[in-house]
């Protein structure tokens, strides 16, 4: 994801420069004074307190404005925790809403623009939101000191109440108006960890209650407005196809169908309701121009990659003279790995509502890159970004899908709205709905990838050399991000997890081949690590066996210079009882991987069903993500990340026949289900390091942990995913 | 053409094409958006409602099928089992994105109403049709067991 713009803020100077450049280049036009509507309205009320991240209302409720999209990962609760902590608020008085699109106020400090991704939300907000809470608290205290004519230092704050030994007390709500008039302090002192009452204590989620009652109005899909039209599009059957001819007579004749509009991404049927729009779409007769389309089948695509990894590629990383070391090897272990295209398939398919009146536009959706969406939509509509408002809504999952460098679903909605207006229709809300088939067949996949690894060993099985080639479509090349993140032709998201491995490889050479295809590709929960961790961890397992060593012990030796990674490996091994005998028919596999600056080790225990398919019984996991702000949220993310990764490695793949996607819905792209879900134990390392990512790092190790468990049973490491291809799922 | 049914305890007459899936009647015509659209082909359970107490996929139930029936949605379910399920869901913070959870809760409530002390196998059978892309399955299972305890106690 965008973590390659950023890298640990203090470290990598080049990456930091590129992200600053992105700020100036892409988002620079936005750094105008954009108004925060909520803030203005509240300020006018006179009895409330409104700062960009914290509003305190006269009724004693506190609103935290989340600059980040919450798509299930729980960041809304996380940010509320930070504010409540420093504010000394009572938990019950805190609620969360999403901040408006305003890059100046709400940028991701790692990206330089407003956006969520790369498991950066907590890491970039940890200081900022605590500061916001502490600032609000200081202003409340100073207002109370004035009102009561007592020294500020004598005022106590606890659970949303200000008090003084003299007996005076006030709720935050009662003091909000006065606090708003106080000067904003420039320096506030944050609590030390021993003073924390909320951080580290597993706060209940702010969104659970609503989500057990249908979450009225929370999601983009549920937006409803008077006189709204719903648009469903007939999308090209192949990537790169365009509309040649449309016969829409039958569609227009259907009840409820209002209009049919052709845009570059397909033919939109606009109707008074979703069902009518879907039926209208079915009634269209369209011929497509395939002259620029991807026409190949999966076999041919795989053959292309197999061909490429057999040839030298672009040098990406390495150290030592791998070729010379390889020449001295007594034995060479070689493996090719093939990974399929994967769809994100978030539970809520894409949707977006637009209202455009010619001089301004408003969107309602689970926007993940608000700044880019605002700019791109503005370009389409001929508006400056400040005339484009985005109401960010809770998203029913994303896993990367909503983080769009090309804002394609904003573009589509904007073009439809623009066409309607140009045809003389009055401005009206239009909701574009993607069906599940549109989602599964709609591209922006985790790219198909192939790896070739050659490990050279001496006569005793010791590692001498590691040669690695990776081929596939780059996520960054060909997008607006390319200029900022691709260096010398290398897209780090293709190689992360291999390029920065901390295994002590004596001599190492990494090469890449970036392929071209009209199939759009995108980051998918943990990005490059989705394939690199699998390759690294299954190869290491294989080398342990070649060396006649225990897989955990073998890793420990190679990881001696990476104490945190070593720490999770040891913790997981201890908790899983690694080395102890297993019941008949059970097998274990281990994997450990670092992504998004967090370290995760997973030990999978499997059995085989009568039909030979794998049942993952249990996963014991150890995670080090720095200070665990909300341990239960961390456990939830890791459980979910394991389930998400497991579903994919078991049976998910997007395949093509003559360029057409073979899968369409959950019957053919079969998601993980209740009966597939293992028992999961998550152990969190107590840490005083700054918080790092947790939305994604649980995903990479599950595939190789399961593959290594299968190898423990069968002696072979699956090199082609998903496992269903080899009858294992 | 009009269809008469009981919706969340209220008698309603709905004037719409009886071939329209109940899902879209609920969401678009009546504004009850708690029932979610996930797949449209009976593969995910996000659209689960109760028809005369039985969980059904509203994307595959047309309005006409509901003639004379009693339909309950996530907005209207208020039985003791539903209360126990919601309490357990809240205690264990089951939802992540939450988009599947209306369907999960409707399916789990039906299970608990029929089978007050479900085994893991009962849970597998009743819940396997409800997809959660956030993979909250482990918590759903624990929460169903917890709700069963709550109802007993
Ligand atoms: S929407 Fe009805 S089962 Fe998926
Ligand atoms: S909670 Fe996100 S799909 Fe279930």
Tab-separated table of N, CA, C and O in Angstrom, chain A residues 71-72 203-205 207-208 211-215 217 219 221-222 224 273-275 278 343-349 395-397 399 433-437 632 635-637 639-640 643-644 665-667 671-675 677, chain B residues 19-21 24 27-31 33-34 36-41 43-44 46 74-75 78 86 89-90 92-102 105 123-124 127-135 137-141:
chain	number	residue	atom	x	y	z
A	71	UNK	N	-13.229	0.414	8.100
A	71	UNK	CA	-13.818	-0.586	7.229
A	71	UNK	C	-13.875	-1.905	7.965
A	71	UNK	O	-13.827	-2.966	7.366
A	72	UNK	N	-13.931	-1.796	9.283
A	72	UNK	CA	-14.007	-2.988	10.106
A	72	UNK	C	-12.798	-3.172	10.997
A	72	UNK	O	-12.828	-3.920	11.969
A	203	UNK	N	-10.789	-1.457	24.933
A	203	UNK	CA	-12.030	-0.720	24.967
A	203	UNK	C	-13.096	-1.338	24.105
A	203	UNK	O	-12.798	-1.834	23.041
A	204	UNK	N	-14.362	-1.311	24.528
A	204	UNK	CA	-15.422	-1.816	23.653
A	204	UNK	C	-15.533	-0.965	22.391
A	204	UNK	O	-15.313	0.245	22.429
A	205	UNK	N	-15.886	-1.586	21.307
A	205	UNK	CA	-15.983	-0.860	20.033
A	205	UNK	C	-17.143	0.120	20.064
A	205	UNK	O	-18.211	-0.188	20.586
A	207	UNK	N	-18.858	0.971	17.572
A	207	UNK	CA	-19.821	0.695	16.509
A	207	UNK	C	-20.594	-0.615	16.700
A	207	UNK	O	-21.437	-0.957	15.874
A	208	UNK	N	-20.312	-1.337	17.778
A	208	UNK	CA	-20.935	-2.655	17.906
A	208	UNK	C	-22.451	-2.571	18.029
A	208	UNK	O	-23.177	-3.304	17.363
A	211	UNK	N	-24.241	-1.986	14.886
A	211	UNK	CA	-24.042	-3.090	13.950
A	211	UNK	C	-24.781	-4.358	14.373
A	211	UNK	O	-24.810	-5.325	13.611
A	212	UNK	N	-25.364	-4.378	15.566
A	212	UNK	CA	-26.239	-5.500	15.910
A	212	UNK	C	-27.702	-5.151	15.635
A	212	UNK	O	-28.586	-5.947	15.917
A	213	UNK	N	-27.943	-3.968	15.111
A	213	UNK	CA	-29.319	-3.550	14.830
A	213	UNK	C	-29.480	-3.084	13.388
A	213	UNK	O	-30.343	-2.276	13.073
A	214	UNK	N	-28.600	-3.522	12.516
A	214	UNK	CA	-28.751	-3.195	11.108
A	214	UNK	C	-27.988	-1.966	10.661
A	214	UNK	O	-27.929	-1.656	9.486
A	215	UNK	N	-27.423	-1.225	11.628
A	215	UNK	CA	-26.571	-0.074	11.312
A	215	UNK	C	-27.224	0.857	10.294
A	215	UNK	O	-26.669	1.135	9.228
A	217	UNK	N	-28.243	3.493	7.933
A	217	UNK	CA	-27.587	4.653	7.339
A	217	UNK	C	-26.072	4.640	7.395
A	217	UNK	O	-25.422	5.575	6.945
A	219	UNK	N	-23.723	2.552	6.030
A	219	UNK	CA	-22.935	2.153	4.866
A	219	UNK	C	-23.369	2.899	3.603
A	219	UNK	O	-24.527	3.307	3.483
A	221	UNK	N	-23.998	1.609	0.787
A	221	UNK	CA	-25.055	0.870	0.107
A	221	UNK	C	-26.439	1.267	0.615
A	221	UNK	O	-27.422	1.133	-0.085
A	222	UNK	N	-26.498	1.746	1.842
A	222	UNK	CA	-27.789	2.025	2.475
A	222	UNK	C	-28.226	3.474	2.320
A	222	UNK	O	-29.230	3.886	2.913
A	224	UNK	N	-30.042	6.645	1.077
A	224	UNK	CA	-31.337	6.855	0.402
A	224	UNK	C	-31.660	8.348	0.431
A	224	UNK	O	-31.473	8.987	1.451
A	273	UNK	N	-35.118	2.250	-8.620
A	273	UNK	CA	-34.711	1.334	-7.557
A	273	UNK	C	-33.642	0.383	-8.058
A	273	UNK	O	-33.391	0.278	-9.267
A	274	UNK	N	-33.014	-0.323	-7.123
A	274	UNK	CA	-31.902	-1.201	-7.478
A	274	UNK	C	-32.349	-2.358	-8.365
A	274	UNK	O	-31.690	-2.704	-9.344
A	275	UNK	N	-33.475	-2.954	-8.003
A	275	UNK	CA	-33.937	-4.124	-8.742
A	275	UNK	C	-34.278	-3.751	-10.188
A	275	UNK	O	-33.903	-4.449	-11.131
A	278	UNK	N	-31.122	-3.350	-12.097
A	278	UNK	CA	-30.506	-4.644	-12.441
A	278	UNK	C	-31.239	-5.287	-13.615
A	278	UNK	O	-30.618	-5.830	-14.530
A	343	UNK	N	-9.468	-11.676	-5.938
A	343	UNK	CA	-10.392	-10.558	-5.726
A	343	UNK	C	-10.479	-10.279	-4.228
A	343	UNK	O	-10.321	-11.184	-3.418
A	344	UNK	N	-10.753	-9.022	-3.874
A	344	UNK	CA	-10.879	-8.688	-2.449
A	344	UNK	C	-12.206	-9.179	-1.886
A	344	UNK	O	-12.268	-9.609	-0.744
A	345	UNK	N	-13.243	-9.040	-2.718
A	345	UNK	CA	-14.586	-9.452	-2.322
A	345	UNK	C	-15.000	-8.984	-0.927
A	345	UNK	O	-15.403	-9.784	-0.097
A	346	UNK	N	-14.901	-7.684	-0.662
A	346	UNK	CA	-15.428	-7.217	0.619
A	346	UNK	C	-16.930	-7.499	0.678
A	346	UNK	O	-17.575	-7.600	-0.363
A	347	UNK	N	-17.432	-7.651	1.887
A	347	UNK	CA	-18.845	-8.066	2.035
A	347	UNK	C	-19.793	-7.053	1.399
A	347	UNK	O	-20.809	-7.424	0.835
A	348	UNK	N	-19.469	-5.784	1.534
A	348	UNK	CA	-20.273	-4.746	0.864
A	348	UNK	C	-19.635	-4.489	-0.488
A	348	UNK	O	-18.512	-3.985	-0.560
A	349	UNK	N	-20.325	-4.834	-1.564
A	349	UNK	CA	-19.740	-4.503	-2.874
A	349	UNK	C	-19.600	-2.980	-2.985
A	349	UNK	O	-20.191	-2.250	-2.197
A	395	UNK	N	-17.449	1.439	5.981
A	395	UNK	CA	-17.384	0.547	4.823
A	395	UNK	C	-17.530	-0.900	5.269
A	395	UNK	O	-16.998	-1.298	6.305
A	396	UNK	N	-18.262	-1.658	4.463
A	396	UNK	CA	-18.436	-3.075	4.751
A	396	UNK	C	-17.250	-3.869	4.240
A	396	UNK	O	-17.375	-4.730	3.376
A	397	UNK	N	-16.086	-3.556	4.776
A	397	UNK	CA	-14.848	-4.203	4.336
A	397	UNK	C	-14.205	-3.417	3.206
A	397	UNK	O	-14.817	-2.531	2.607
A	399	UNK	N	-10.221	-4.319	2.438
A	399	UNK	CA	-9.058	-5.187	2.218
A	399	UNK	C	-8.155	-4.624	1.133
A	399	UNK	O	-7.408	-5.349	0.492
A	433	UNK	N	-24.446	1.249	-7.821
A	433	UNK	CA	-24.346	0.015	-7.049
A	433	UNK	C	-23.615	-1.037	-7.868
A	433	UNK	O	-23.940	-1.253	-9.044
A	434	UNK	N	-22.624	-1.654	-7.271
A	434	UNK	CA	-21.938	-2.786	-7.890
A	434	UNK	C	-22.590	-4.057	-7.366
A	434	UNK	O	-22.780	-4.196	-6.154
A	435	UNK	N	-22.922	-4.963	-8.246
A	435	UNK	CA	-23.415	-6.260	-7.780
A	435	UNK	C	-22.202	-7.117	-7.399
A	435	UNK	O	-21.052	-6.747	-7.660
A	436	UNK	N	-22.465	-8.273	-6.791
A	436	UNK	CA	-21.343	-9.154	-6.440
A	436	UNK	C	-20.600	-9.595	-7.694
A	436	UNK	O	-19.378	-9.689	-7.710
A	437	UNK	N	-21.340	-9.824	-8.771
A	437	UNK	CA	-20.677	-10.239	-10.014
A	437	UNK	C	-19.766	-9.115	-10.517
A	437	UNK	O	-18.649	-9.373	-10.992
A	632	UNK	N	-7.854	-6.218	22.507
A	632	UNK	CA	-8.914	-7.032	21.920
A	632	UNK	C	-9.100	-6.711	20.445
A	632	UNK	O	-9.385	-7.584	19.635
A	635	UNK	N	-6.425	-8.610	18.686
A	635	UNK	CA	-6.810	-10.019	18.529
A	635	UNK	C	-7.835	-10.165	17.397
A	635	UNK	O	-7.732	-11.061	16.561
A	636	UNK	N	-8.815	-9.266	17.367
A	636	UNK	CA	-9.853	-9.358	16.330
A	636	UNK	C	-9.238	-9.226	14.942
A	636	UNK	O	-9.596	-9.965	14.018
A	637	UNK	N	-8.319	-8.283	14.786
A	637	UNK	CA	-7.703	-8.088	13.473
A	637	UNK	C	-6.881	-9.297	13.060
A	637	UNK	O	-6.867	-9.692	11.903
A	639	UNK	N	-7.294	-12.449	14.121
A	639	UNK	CA	-8.224	-13.541	13.806
A	639	UNK	C	-8.772	-13.365	12.387
A	639	UNK	O	-8.790	-14.305	11.584
A	640	UNK	N	-9.203	-12.140	12.101
A	640	UNK	CA	-9.780	-11.871	10.787
A	640	UNK	C	-8.756	-12.000	9.670
A	640	UNK	O	-9.051	-12.525	8.596
A	643	UNK	N	-8.190	-15.625	8.946
A	643	UNK	CA	-9.312	-16.176	8.186
A	643	UNK	C	-9.284	-15.707	6.735
A	643	UNK	O	-9.510	-16.484	5.802
A	644	UNK	N	-8.968	-14.427	6.544
A	644	UNK	CA	-8.956	-13.860	5.197
A	644	UNK	C	-7.877	-14.527	4.341
A	644	UNK	O	-8.121	-14.917	3.196
A	665	UNK	N	-19.510	-15.134	-8.598
A	665	UNK	CA	-20.161	-14.848	-7.318
A	665	UNK	C	-19.564	-15.798	-6.279
A	665	UNK	O	-18.596	-16.520	-6.563
A	666	UNK	N	-20.156	-15.827	-5.085
A	666	UNK	CA	-19.595	-16.650	-4.016
A	666	UNK	C	-19.759	-18.155	-4.248
A	666	UNK	O	-19.223	-18.945	-3.480
A	667	UNK	N	-20.488	-18.540	-5.294
A	667	UNK	CA	-20.553	-19.967	-5.593
A	667	UNK	C	-19.295	-20.414	-6.335
A	667	UNK	O	-18.856	-21.565	-6.202
A	671	UNK	N	-15.857	-18.195	-0.575
A	671	UNK	CA	-15.231	-17.580	0.594
A	671	UNK	C	-15.047	-18.588	1.732
A	671	UNK	O	-15.704	-19.634	1.758
A	672	UNK	N	-14.159	-18.258	2.647
A	672	UNK	CA	-14.030	-19.036	3.881
A	672	UNK	C	-15.373	-19.021	4.597
A	672	UNK	O	-16.038	-17.985	4.646
A	673	UNK	N	-15.746	-20.154	5.153
A	673	UNK	CA	-17.019	-20.233	5.882
A	673	UNK	C	-16.782	-20.716	7.313
A	673	UNK	O	-15.678	-21.118	7.667
A	674	UNK	N	-17.848	-20.689	8.088
A	674	UNK	CA	-17.774	-21.083	9.499
A	674	UNK	C	-17.044	-22.410	9.697
A	674	UNK	O	-16.208	-22.547	10.584
A	675	UNK	N	-17.377	-23.407	8.860
A	675	UNK	CA	-16.791	-24.736	9.059
A	675	UNK	C	-15.297	-24.783	8.693
A	675	UNK	O	-14.628	-25.757	8.999
A	677	UNK	N	-13.213	-22.375	9.679
A	677	UNK	CA	-12.491	-21.475	10.584
A	677	UNK	C	-11.803	-22.250	11.694
A	677	UNK	O	-12.437	-22.983	12.435
B	19	UNK	N	-43.167	-10.230	-8.135
B	19	UNK	CA	-41.956	-10.977	-8.503
B	19	UNK	C	-40.666	-10.287	-8.014
B	19	UNK	O	-39.565	-10.794	-8.207
B	20	UNK	N	-40.828	-9.128	-7.401
B	20	UNK	CA	-39.635	-8.422	-6.903
B	20	UNK	C	-39.076	-9.149	-5.680
B	20	UNK	O	-39.829	-9.493	-4.782
B	21	UNK	N	-37.768	-9.372	-5.627
B	21	UNK	CA	-37.210	-9.978	-4.410
B	21	UNK	C	-37.551	-9.142	-3.173
B	21	UNK	O	-37.468	-7.910	-3.203
B	24	UNK	N	-35.282	-6.207	-2.010
B	24	UNK	CA	-35.344	-4.852	-2.576
B	24	UNK	C	-36.604	-4.131	-2.156
B	24	UNK	O	-36.628	-2.902	-2.095
B	27	UNK	N	-35.460	-2.927	1.336
B	27	UNK	CA	-34.419	-1.898	1.319
B	27	UNK	C	-34.838	-0.636	0.562
B	27	UNK	O	-34.680	0.468	1.070
B	28	UNK	N	-35.355	-0.831	-0.644
B	28	UNK	CA	-35.623	0.330	-1.501
B	28	UNK	C	-37.035	0.888	-1.310
B	28	UNK	O	-37.219	2.095	-1.238
B	29	UNK	N	-38.019	-0.002	-1.241
B	29	UNK	CA	-39.404	0.486	-1.152
B	29	UNK	C	-39.718	0.949	0.269
B	29	UNK	O	-40.317	1.999	0.464
B	30	UNK	N	-39.305	0.151	1.255
B	30	UNK	CA	-39.698	0.447	2.637
B	30	UNK	C	-38.592	1.124	3.447
B	30	UNK	O	-38.822	1.554	4.568
B	31	UNK	N	-37.392	1.185	2.910
B	31	UNK	CA	-36.314	1.887	3.618
B	31	UNK	C	-35.753	1.122	4.800
B	31	UNK	O	-35.086	1.701	5.657
B	33	UNK	N	-33.057	-0.717	5.604
B	33	UNK	CA	-31.750	-1.049	5.006
B	33	UNK	C	-30.877	-1.920	5.915
B	33	UNK	O	-29.733	-2.212	5.571
B	34	UNK	N	-31.421	-2.325	7.068
B	34	UNK	CA	-30.649	-3.228	7.938
B	34	UNK	C	-30.427	-4.580	7.287
B	34	UNK	O	-29.429	-5.254	7.544
B	36	UNK	N	-29.145	-6.656	4.425
B	36	UNK	CA	-28.091	-6.243	3.483
B	36	UNK	C	-28.086	-7.043	2.183
B	36	UNK	O	-28.494	-8.205	2.143
B	37	UNK	N	-27.535	-6.405	1.171
B	37	UNK	CA	-27.298	-7.050	-0.125
B	37	UNK	C	-25.834	-7.469	-0.181
B	37	UNK	O	-24.944	-6.631	-0.123
B	38	UNK	N	-25.609	-8.797	-0.283
B	38	UNK	CA	-24.224	-9.261	-0.349
B	38	UNK	C	-23.908	-9.999	-1.634
B	38	UNK	O	-22.806	-9.887	-2.156
B	39	UNK	N	-24.875	-10.788	-2.142
B	39	UNK	CA	-24.569	-11.585	-3.329
B	39	UNK	C	-25.754	-11.664	-4.289
B	39	UNK	O	-25.570	-11.799	-5.484
B	40	UNK	N	-26.956	-11.642	-3.747
B	40	UNK	CA	-28.139	-11.713	-4.597
B	40	UNK	C	-28.470	-13.096	-5.104
B	40	UNK	O	-29.442	-13.266	-5.850
B	41	UNK	N	-27.681	-14.096	-4.721
B	41	UNK	CA	-27.912	-15.450	-5.260
B	41	UNK	C	-27.909	-16.528	-4.171
B	41	UNK	O	-27.540	-17.669	-4.414
B	43	UNK	N	-26.025	-17.047	-1.624
B	43	UNK	CA	-24.723	-17.613	-1.284
B	43	UNK	C	-24.085	-16.999	-0.045
B	43	UNK	O	-23.037	-17.472	0.399
B	44	UNK	N	-24.681	-15.948	0.524
B	44	UNK	CA	-23.949	-15.269	1.597
B	44	UNK	C	-24.735	-15.034	2.875
B	44	UNK	O	-24.155	-14.837	3.932
B	46	UNK	N	-26.354	-12.460	3.911
B	46	UNK	CA	-26.416	-11.080	4.416
B	46	UNK	C	-27.855	-10.565	4.437
B	46	UNK	O	-28.187	-9.666	5.206
B	74	UNK	N	-34.006	-7.424	10.891
B	74	UNK	CA	-33.084	-7.058	11.973
B	74	UNK	C	-33.625	-5.860	12.760
B	74	UNK	O	-33.398	-5.752	13.959
B	75	UNK	N	-34.355	-4.992	12.093
B	75	UNK	CA	-34.896	-3.826	12.801
B	75	UNK	C	-35.991	-4.230	13.773
B	75	UNK	O	-36.251	-3.531	14.752
B	78	UNK	N	-37.107	-8.833	18.292
B	78	UNK	CA	-36.984	-8.458	19.705
B	78	UNK	C	-37.336	-9.621	20.633
B	78	UNK	O	-37.876	-9.424	21.692
B	86	UNK	N	-27.806	-10.423	20.912
B	86	UNK	CA	-27.228	-9.067	20.841
B	86	UNK	C	-26.313	-8.800	22.032
B	86	UNK	O	-25.243	-8.208	21.888
B	89	UNK	N	-23.128	-10.680	21.428
B	89	UNK	CA	-22.388	-10.028	20.326
B	89	UNK	C	-21.660	-8.783	20.857
B	89	UNK	O	-20.536	-8.496	20.471
B	90	UNK	N	-22.348	-8.068	21.733
B	90	UNK	CA	-21.769	-6.837	22.268
B	90	UNK	C	-20.646	-7.163	23.249
B	90	UNK	O	-19.581	-6.545	23.222
B	92	UNK	N	-18.700	-9.700	23.343
B	92	UNK	CA	-17.496	-10.224	22.676
B	92	UNK	C	-17.046	-9.329	21.519
B	92	UNK	O	-16.097	-9.658	20.816
B	93	UNK	N	-17.708	-8.208	21.309
B	93	UNK	CA	-17.382	-7.326	20.182
B	93	UNK	C	-17.187	-8.136	18.901
B	93	UNK	O	-16.115	-8.107	18.280
B	94	UNK	N	-18.242	-8.822	18.512
B	94	UNK	CA	-18.149	-9.693	17.329
B	94	UNK	C	-17.930	-8.904	16.031
B	94	UNK	O	-17.054	-9.240	15.254
B	95	UNK	N	-18.715	-7.865	15.751
B	95	UNK	CA	-18.631	-7.269	14.414
B	95	UNK	C	-17.292	-6.589	14.134
B	95	UNK	O	-16.696	-5.990	15.018
B	96	UNK	N	-16.856	-6.720	12.904
B	96	UNK	CA	-15.752	-5.881	12.418
B	96	UNK	C	-16.387	-4.856	11.481
B	96	UNK	O	-16.904	-3.856	11.943
B	97	UNK	N	-16.392	-5.129	10.172
B	97	UNK	CA	-17.067	-4.153	9.307
B	97	UNK	C	-18.560	-4.140	9.579
B	97	UNK	O	-19.231	-3.147	9.359
B	98	UNK	N	-19.100	-5.262	10.037
B	98	UNK	CA	-20.496	-5.318	10.443
B	98	UNK	C	-21.486	-5.609	9.339
B	98	UNK	O	-22.672	-5.850	9.606
B	99	UNK	N	-21.025	-5.610	8.113
B	99	UNK	CA	-21.966	-5.681	6.981
B	99	UNK	C	-22.711	-7.011	6.936
B	99	UNK	O	-23.835	-7.079	6.491
B	100	UNK	N	-22.068	-8.077	7.398
B	100	UNK	CA	-22.728	-9.387	7.391
B	100	UNK	C	-23.571	-9.608	8.631
B	100	UNK	O	-24.290	-10.600	8.726
B	101	UNK	N	-23.430	-8.717	9.627
B	101	UNK	CA	-23.890	-9.086	10.966
B	101	UNK	C	-25.402	-9.110	11.110
B	101	UNK	O	-25.930	-9.860	11.937
B	102	UNK	N	-26.132	-8.330	10.326
B	102	UNK	CA	-27.597	-8.444	10.390
B	102	UNK	C	-27.992	-9.875	10.065
B	102	UNK	O	-28.798	-10.487	10.776
B	105	UNK	N	-26.950	-12.353	12.787
B	105	UNK	CA	-27.800	-12.274	13.985
B	105	UNK	C	-29.174	-12.895	13.712
B	105	UNK	O	-29.727	-13.598	14.564
B	123	UNK	N	-24.094	-25.316	15.280
B	123	UNK	CA	-23.693	-23.973	14.823
B	123	UNK	C	-23.157	-24.046	13.395
B	123	UNK	O	-23.528	-23.232	12.542
B	124	UNK	N	-22.318	-25.040	13.126
B	124	UNK	CA	-21.815	-25.223	11.762
B	124	UNK	C	-22.971	-25.330	10.777
B	124	UNK	O	-22.987	-24.676	9.733
B	127	UNK	N	-25.026	-21.950	10.541
B	127	UNK	CA	-24.338	-20.700	10.211
B	127	UNK	C	-23.450	-20.784	8.975
B	127	UNK	O	-22.896	-19.770	8.552
B	128	UNK	N	-23.266	-21.964	8.401
B	128	UNK	CA	-22.303	-22.086	7.304
B	128	UNK	C	-22.714	-21.295	6.065
B	128	UNK	O	-21.870	-20.949	5.241
B	129	UNK	N	-23.997	-21.008	5.952
B	129	UNK	CA	-24.461	-20.244	4.793
B	129	UNK	C	-24.257	-18.746	4.939
B	129	UNK	O	-24.519	-17.991	4.008
B	130	UNK	N	-23.829	-18.312	6.102
B	130	UNK	CA	-23.646	-16.879	6.334
B	130	UNK	C	-22.166	-16.525	6.232
B	130	UNK	O	-21.378	-16.858	7.107
B	131	UNK	N	-21.837	-15.846	5.168
B	131	UNK	CA	-20.436	-15.487	4.930
B	131	UNK	C	-20.070	-14.248	5.749
B	131	UNK	O	-20.861	-13.314	5.862
B	132	UNK	N	-18.872	-14.265	6.302
B	132	UNK	CA	-18.292	-13.065	6.902
B	132	UNK	C	-16.914	-12.886	6.288
B	132	UNK	O	-16.006	-13.657	6.560
B	133	UNK	N	-16.766	-11.889	5.442
B	133	UNK	CA	-15.461	-11.684	4.804
B	133	UNK	C	-14.425	-11.168	5.796
B	133	UNK	O	-13.230	-11.286	5.549
B	134	UNK	N	-14.874	-10.594	6.908
B	134	UNK	CA	-13.925	-10.209	7.951
B	134	UNK	C	-13.542	-11.412	8.798
B	134	UNK	O	-12.709	-11.286	9.697
B	135	UNK	N	-14.172	-12.557	8.537
B	135	UNK	CA	-13.858	-13.804	9.245
B	135	UNK	C	-14.018	-13.674	10.752
B	135	UNK	O	-13.139	-14.038	11.516
B	137	UNK	N	-15.856	-15.468	12.362
B	137	UNK	CA	-16.525	-16.738	12.683
B	137	UNK	C	-16.240	-17.245	14.097
B	137	UNK	O	-17.128	-17.778	14.758
B	138	UNK	N	-14.986	-17.123	14.532
B	138	UNK	CA	-14.647	-17.669	15.853
B	138	UNK	C	-15.445	-16.943	16.929
B	138	UNK	O	-15.959	-17.560	17.870
B	139	UNK	N	-15.578	-15.638	16.770
B	139	UNK	CA	-16.351	-14.884	17.766
B	139	UNK	C	-17.836	-15.150	17.632
B	139	UNK	O	-18.563	-15.151	18.624
B	140	UNK	N	-18.305	-15.355	16.415
B	140	UNK	CA	-19.725	-15.684	16.238
B	140	UNK	C	-20.024	-16.985	16.990
B	140	UNK	O	-21.003	-17.082	17.740
B	141	UNK	N	-19.146	-17.954	16.813
B	141	UNK	CA	-19.354	-19.240	17.500
B	141	UNK	C	-19.363	-19.046	19.027
B	141	UNK	O	-20.275	-19.519	19.711
